[in-house]
Coordinates of C-alpha atoms and ligand atoms in Angstrom, one line a residue:
M1 CA 7.6 9.8 -14.8
V2 CA 4.9 10.6 -12.5
S3 CA 1.4 8.9 -13.5
A4 CA -0.9 11.4 -14.3
V5 CA -3.6 10.1 -11.4
P6 CA -4.8 12.4 -9.1
R7 CA -3.2 12.7 -5.7
T8 CA -4.6 9.9 -3.2
L9 CA -4.6 12.5 -0.3
R10 CA -4.3 16.5 0.7
Y11 CA -3.9 17.6 3.7
R12 CA -5.2 21.3 3.6
D13 CA -5.9 23.4 6.6
G14 CA -8.0 21.0 8.5
V15 CA -9.3 19.0 5.6
L16 CA -7.8 15.3 4.7
H17 CA -9.5 15.2 1.1
V18 CA -9.0 11.7 0.6
L19 CA -10.0 10.5 -3.4
D20 CA -12.6 8.3 -3.5
Q21 CA -10.7 4.7 -5.3
R22 CA -14.2 2.9 -4.8
L23 CA -15.7 5.1 -8.1
L24 CA -12.8 4.9 -10.1
P25 CA -12.0 4.8 -12.4
G26 CA -15.9 6.0 -13.5
E27 CA -15.6 8.9 -11.4
V28 CA -12.7 11.2 -9.8
R29 CA -14.1 12.3 -6.6
E30 CA -12.7 12.9 -3.2
L31 CA -14.2 12.8 0.4
R32 CA -13.7 15.6 3.0
C33 CA -12.8 14.2 5.7
Q34 CA -12.5 16.0 8.3
S35 CA -12.7 13.8 11.7
A36 CA -10.5 10.8 12.7
S37 CA -13.8 8.6 12.6
E38 CA -14.5 9.4 8.2
V39 CA -11.0 8.9 8.3
A40 CA -10.7 5.3 9.8
T41 CA -14.0 4.6 7.4
A42 CA -12.1 5.6 4.4
I43 CA -10.0 3.2 5.2
R44 CA -12.0 0.3 6.3
D45 CA -14.1 0.6 3.1
M46 CA -11.3 1.4 1.0
A47 CA -11.7 5.1 -0.3
V48 CA -8.4 4.9 0.2
R49 CA -6.3 1.6 0.1
G50 CA -2.8 0.2 -1.0
A51 CA -0.2 0.3 2.5
P52 CA 1.5 3.3 2.8
A53 CA -1.3 5.5 1.9
I54 CA -3.6 4.1 4.6
G55 CA -0.5 4.8 6.8
V56 CA 0.0 8.3 5.7
A57 CA -3.9 8.6 6.0
G58 CA -4.3 7.0 9.9
A59 CA -0.8 9.7 10.5
Y60 CA -3.5 13.1 8.7
G61 CA -6.7 11.6 10.7
V62 CA -4.8 11.8 14.0
A63 CA -3.5 14.9 13.5
L64 CA -7.5 16.0 12.2
A65 CA -9.0 14.9 15.6
A66 CA -6.2 16.8 17.1
R67 CA -6.8 20.2 15.2
A68 CA -10.5 19.9 15.9
A69 CA -9.9 19.4 19.5
A70 CA -8.1 22.5 20.1
R71 CA -10.5 24.5 17.1
A72 CA -13.3 23.7 20.0
G73 CA -11.4 25.6 22.4
G74 CA -9.9 22.6 24.1
D75 CA -6.9 23.1 26.4
L76 CA -3.5 20.5 26.1
D77 CA -4.9 18.1 28.0
A78 CA -8.1 18.0 26.3
V79 CA -5.9 18.1 22.6
R80 CA -4.1 15.3 24.4
A81 CA -6.9 13.4 24.8
A82 CA -8.7 13.1 21.5
A83 CA -5.6 12.2 19.4
E84 CA -4.7 9.1 21.6
D85 CA -8.5 8.3 21.5
A86 CA -7.8 8.9 17.4
C87 CA -4.9 6.5 17.7
G88 CA -6.7 4.0 18.7
L89 CA -9.6 4.5 16.4
L90 CA -7.6 4.7 13.2
E91 CA -5.1 1.7 14.5
T92 CA -7.5 -0.6 13.8
A93 CA -9.0 0.3 10.9
R94 CA -7.3 -2.3 8.8
P95 CA -5.0 -4.9 10.4
T96 CA -2.8 -6.1 7.9
A97 CA -1.1 -3.9 6.2
V98 CA 1.5 -2.2 8.7
N99 CA 2.6 0.4 7.6
L100 CA -1.2 1.8 9.5
G101 CA -0.1 0.9 13.0
A102 CA 3.6 2.1 12.9
A103 CA 2.0 5.4 11.6
V104 CA -0.2 5.8 14.3
H105 CA 2.6 4.6 16.5
R106 CA 4.6 7.8 15.7
M107 CA 2.0 10.3 15.6
R108 CA 1.1 8.6 19.3
R109 CA 4.6 8.8 20.3
Q110 CA 4.2 12.3 20.0
V111 CA 1.6 12.8 21.9
L112 CA 2.9 11.0 24.9
G113 CA 5.5 13.3 24.4
S114 CA 4.1 16.1 24.8
A115 CA 4.5 17.2 28.2
A116 CA 6.5 19.9 27.7
M117 CA 4.8 22.0 24.8
S118 CA 2.8 25.6 26.4
D119 CA -0.2 25.0 24.9
A120 CA -2.6 23.1 22.6
G121 CA -1.8 24.9 19.5
E122 CA 1.7 23.4 19.4
L123 CA 0.8 19.8 19.8
V124 CA -1.7 20.4 17.1
D125 CA 1.2 22.2 14.7
A126 CA 3.7 18.8 16.2
L127 CA 1.3 16.3 14.8
E128 CA 0.0 17.5 11.6
A129 CA 4.5 18.5 10.8
T130 CA 5.0 14.4 11.7
A131 CA 1.8 13.2 10.1
A132 CA 3.3 15.9 7.1
E133 CA 6.7 14.3 7.4
L134 CA 5.6 10.8 6.6
E135 CA 3.7 11.6 3.8
R136 CA 7.1 13.1 1.9
Y137 CA 8.5 9.8 3.3
E138 CA 6.5 7.8 1.4
V139 CA 7.0 10.6 -2.0
E140 CA 11.1 9.8 -1.4
S141 CA 11.0 6.0 -0.6
S142 CA 8.6 5.5 -4.1
R143 CA 11.4 7.2 -6.2
A144 CA 14.3 5.6 -4.6
M145 CA 12.4 2.0 -5.1
G146 CA 11.7 3.1 -8.6
R147 CA 15.2 3.8 -9.2
L148 CA 16.7 0.2 -7.8
G149 CA 14.0 -1.9 -8.9
A150 CA 14.1 -1.0 -12.9
D151 CA 18.2 -1.8 -12.7
L152 CA 17.2 -5.4 -12.4
L153 CA 15.2 -5.2 -15.5
G154 CA 16.7 -6.2 -18.5
H155 CA 15.5 -4.7 -21.6
D156 CA 12.5 -5.1 -22.9
A157 CA 11.5 -6.2 -20.1
R158 CA 7.7 -7.8 -20.1
V159 CA 6.3 -7.5 -16.3
L160 CA 3.1 -8.7 -14.7
V161 CA 2.0 -7.4 -11.6
H162 CA -1.1 -7.5 -9.3
C163 CA -2.9 -5.7 -7.6
N164 CA -2.6 -1.5 -7.6
T165 CA 1.0 -0.5 -6.0
G166 CA 0.7 2.7 -7.8
A167 CA -0.1 6.3 -7.2
L168 CA -3.1 5.5 -5.7
A169 CA -1.6 2.7 -3.3
T170 CA 0.7 5.0 -1.6
V171 CA 0.7 8.8 -2.2
E172 CA 3.2 9.3 -5.8
R173 CA 4.2 6.8 -8.3
G174 CA 4.0 3.5 -5.4
T175 CA 5.9 1.0 -4.6
A176 CA 5.8 -1.9 -7.4
L177 CA 3.9 0.8 -10.3
A178 CA 7.0 3.3 -9.6
V179 CA 9.6 0.6 -11.2
V180 CA 7.1 0.4 -14.0
Y181 CA 7.3 4.3 -14.6
E182 CA 10.6 3.8 -14.3
A183 CA 11.8 1.3 -16.7
H184 CA 9.3 2.9 -19.3
S185 CA 10.7 6.5 -18.8
R186 CA 13.9 4.9 -19.1
G187 CA 12.7 2.9 -22.3
T188 CA 13.5 -0.7 -21.1
L189 CA 10.1 -1.3 -20.5
D190 CA 8.1 -3.6 -23.4
H191 CA 5.0 -4.9 -21.8
V192 CA 2.8 -4.9 -18.4
F193 CA 0.1 -7.3 -17.6
V194 CA -2.4 -6.7 -14.6
G195 CA -3.9 -9.2 -13.2
E196 CA -7.0 -7.7 -12.4
T197 CA -7.2 -8.8 -8.9
R198 CA -10.5 -9.7 -7.1
P199 CA -12.6 -9.6 -6.3
R200 CA -12.4 -5.8 -5.7
L201 CA -10.5 -5.0 -9.2
Q202 CA -7.5 -3.1 -7.7
G203 CA -5.7 -4.3 -11.1
S204 CA -8.3 -3.4 -13.2
R205 CA -9.7 -0.8 -12.0
L206 CA -7.0 1.1 -10.6
T207 CA -3.4 0.2 -12.0
A208 CA -4.8 -0.4 -16.1
F209 CA -6.1 3.6 -15.0
E210 CA -2.9 4.8 -13.9
L211 CA -1.2 3.3 -16.6
A212 CA -3.7 4.3 -19.3
A213 CA -3.5 7.7 -17.9
A214 CA 0.5 7.4 -18.2
G215 CA 0.7 6.4 -21.3
V216 CA 2.6 2.9 -20.0
P217 CA 1.5 -0.4 -22.9
H218 CA -0.9 -2.6 -20.5
T219 CA -3.0 -5.7 -21.2
V220 CA -5.4 -6.8 -18.5
V221 CA -6.0 -10.4 -17.6
V222 CA -7.6 -12.5 -15.4
D223 CA -5.2 -13.3 -12.5
S224 CA -5.9 -17.7 -13.5
L225 CA -4.0 -16.3 -16.5
A226 CA -0.5 -15.7 -14.5
A227 CA 0.6 -19.2 -14.8
S228 CA -0.2 -20.0 -18.2
L229 CA 1.8 -16.7 -19.3
M230 CA 4.5 -17.6 -17.2
L231 CA 4.4 -21.3 -19.6
H232 CA 4.5 -19.3 -22.8
R233 CA 7.8 -16.9 -22.1
A234 CA 5.4 -13.6 -22.2
V235 CA 6.6 -12.4 -18.2
D236 CA 10.4 -11.7 -17.5
A237 CA 10.1 -10.7 -14.2
V238 CA 6.4 -10.9 -11.4
L239 CA 6.7 -7.2 -9.5
V240 CA 4.4 -7.3 -6.5
G241 CA 4.3 -4.7 -3.5
A242 CA 3.7 -5.9 0.6
D243 CA 1.5 -5.2 3.3
R244 CA 3.9 -6.5 6.1
I245 CA 7.4 -8.1 5.5
A246 CA 7.7 -10.2 9.1
A247 CA 11.5 -10.2 10.4
N248 CA 12.2 -13.4 8.8
G249 CA 11.2 -11.9 5.6
D250 CA 8.0 -13.6 4.7
V251 CA 5.6 -11.5 2.7
A252 CA 1.7 -10.3 3.5
N253 CA 0.4 -9.3 0.2
K254 CA -2.7 -9.0 -1.7
V255 CA -4.5 -12.4 -2.0
G256 CA -3.3 -14.3 -4.9
T257 CA 0.4 -13.1 -4.5
Y258 CA 1.6 -16.8 -3.6
G259 CA 0.4 -18.2 -5.9
L260 CA 1.6 -16.1 -8.2
A261 CA 5.6 -16.9 -6.4
V262 CA 4.8 -20.4 -6.7
A263 CA 4.3 -19.9 -10.4
C264 CA 7.3 -18.1 -11.0
A265 CA 9.4 -20.1 -8.3
H266 CA 8.2 -23.2 -11.0
H267 CA 8.7 -21.3 -14.3
H268 CA 12.6 -19.1 -13.1
V269 CA 10.8 -16.3 -13.4
P270 CA 12.3 -13.7 -10.8
F271 CA 9.6 -12.7 -8.0
Y272 CA 10.5 -9.0 -6.8
V273 CA 8.6 -7.3 -3.9
V274 CA 9.1 -4.1 -3.6
A275 CA 7.9 -2.0 -0.6
P276 CA 10.0 0.3 1.7
T277 CA 11.7 -0.3 4.7
S278 CA 7.7 1.6 6.4
S279 CA 6.3 -2.4 5.8
I280 CA 8.8 -4.5 7.3
D281 CA 7.8 -5.2 10.9
P282 CA 10.6 -5.7 12.8
V283 CA 8.5 -7.2 15.8
C284 CA 6.1 -10.1 13.9
E285 CA 8.5 -13.1 13.7
S286 CA 7.3 -14.8 10.6
G287 CA 4.6 -14.7 8.4
A288 CA 2.1 -17.0 10.4
A289 CA 2.2 -14.3 13.0
I290 CA 0.7 -11.8 10.2
P291 CA -2.5 -11.1 11.0
I292 CA -5.0 -11.2 7.7
E293 CA -7.9 -9.2 6.8
E294 CA -10.7 -11.3 6.4
R295 CA -13.0 -9.5 4.5
D296 CA -17.2 -9.1 3.5
P297 CA -18.4 -12.3 1.6
A298 CA -20.4 -9.9 -0.2
E299 CA -17.3 -9.2 -2.1
I300 CA -17.2 -12.7 -3.7
T301 CA -21.2 -13.5 -4.0
D302 CA -22.1 -10.7 -5.2
V303 CA -21.5 -9.0 -8.7
G304 CA -22.6 -5.1 -9.2
G305 CA -25.0 -5.5 -6.4
E306 CA -26.5 -8.6 -7.7
R307 CA -26.0 -12.3 -5.9
V308 CA -23.7 -14.3 -8.5
L309 CA -23.6 -17.1 -6.0
P310 CA -26.3 -20.1 -5.3
P311 CA -28.4 -18.6 -2.6
R312 CA -27.3 -21.4 -0.9
S313 CA -23.5 -21.1 -1.5
T314 CA -21.4 -19.8 1.1
A315 CA -17.8 -17.4 0.2
F316 CA -14.5 -17.1 2.1
N317 CA -12.9 -14.1 1.5
P318 CA -9.4 -13.4 3.4
A319 CA -8.0 -10.2 1.3
F320 CA -4.1 -11.0 2.1
D321 CA -1.9 -14.0 1.8
V322 CA 1.4 -14.9 2.9
T323 CA 4.3 -15.9 0.9
P324 CA 7.6 -17.5 2.2
A325 CA 10.8 -15.3 2.3
S326 CA 12.7 -18.6 0.2
L327 CA 9.8 -17.6 -2.7
V328 CA 11.3 -14.4 -3.2
T329 CA 14.2 -13.3 -5.5
A330 CA 14.3 -9.6 -4.3
L331 CA 13.4 -7.3 -1.7
V332 CA 13.4 -4.1 -3.3
T333 CA 13.3 -1.0 -0.2
E334 CA 14.5 2.8 -0.5
R335 CA 17.4 1.7 1.4
G336 CA 18.3 -1.0 -0.8
I337 CA 17.6 -4.5 -2.4
V338 CA 17.6 -7.8 -0.1
S339 CA 18.5 -11.0 -2.2
P340 CA 18.1 -13.6 -0.9
L341 CA 15.8 -12.3 1.4
S342 CA 16.4 -14.2 5.2
E343 CA 15.9 -13.1 8.6
S344 CA 19.6 -11.7 8.8
S345 CA 19.5 -10.0 5.6
L346 CA 16.2 -7.9 6.5
A347 CA 18.6 -7.7 9.8
Q348 CA 21.3 -6.2 7.8
L349 CA 19.0 -3.6 6.1
L350 CA 17.0 -2.4 9.3
A351 CA 20.0 -2.0 11.0
K352 CA 21.5 0.1 8.5
R353 CA 18.6 2.4 8.8
R354 CA 18.9 2.9 12.0
A355 CA 23.0 3.8 11.5
R356 CA 21.6 6.6 9.7
Ligands
MRU1 O1 -6.8 -4.3 0.1 P1 -5.6 -2.9 -0.6 O2 -5.9 -3.0 -2.0 O3 -5.2 -2.1 0.0 O4 -4.3 -4.1 -1.2 C1 -2.9 -3.3 -1.2 C2 -1.8 -4.0 -1.4 O5 -2.1 -5.7 -1.8 C3 -0.7 -3.6 -2.3 O6 -0.1 -4.8 -2.7 C4 -0.3 -3.2 -0.9 O7 -0.7 -2.7 -0.1 C5 1.4 -2.7 -1.4 S1 1.6 -1.6 -2.6 C6 1.2 -0.1 -2.0

């Protein structure tokens, strides 16, 4: 079952249509991005967000820059230069999700390998095809993760999810929420508790929007209720996504994830991370090396445009935290399930990927 939400990203004829997630659930409106800088702004300002989605958006941002340069009459060198500039701009738009840097890196490789191409049009076509391939891969991964993850859940499963890991965070279905959709369509899901996910409310605004559209029974709870729900045996499993998984299995995800993992360990509730292999960063040794994005404190100090803190109080706003691999019951990827999660089990999974 695919949730009935509008598609996050649509690339058509040199325009990237981006569903503006800042307006959801109140308003469904698309941004029309026609340049790499417009895409970078959409990523930075979180009109598009979620690790796989910003990776695909970044790739299309590079393709857009190339197409615009060709349209302006640029030759192969000019198009190559425009695409390289776009890579530099896009890869730094948000730092934590490795999917963005990895997707842009793939586009850069295409640019660097263009020396033998006959003209600018050939490079534009190749970049658009690579971005489309990345998009297709994320869609197929979502489906595979949904199936594998749903196998881990028992009957009448009551799960708790954090942030938004659904179609809005990817291109279709999602990561952790793909598991929810699959279990719902199999008839093995009882209920979903949705953590509201302060400060930007991806849970209450976006995940609830998706689940309501798909007819999945759910209840939104404040983030701080999670441990108590576990104490009262109301949750059978916690499902989260990942923005970057280090080589040793440490997982960076939306702030609050680590607290959920600790609570799961204490209450013997399985803690599942559901993420495509595009979220694994084999070059990053451990969680300590993962760059954590710090966002504007105004996301905490203000609610609905009104300051709620006393004038002299300050706020600290890291958008992600890191969960040690030892707290992860299993990692569900499109290539298979890794459990226990460790440097060697992750290396085995990646070796499987390279062998294909
Ligand atoms: O700041 P966001 O909304 O981009 O954070 C998103 C998350 O933390 C998700 O859990 C993560 O990207 C993985 S789900 C696709």
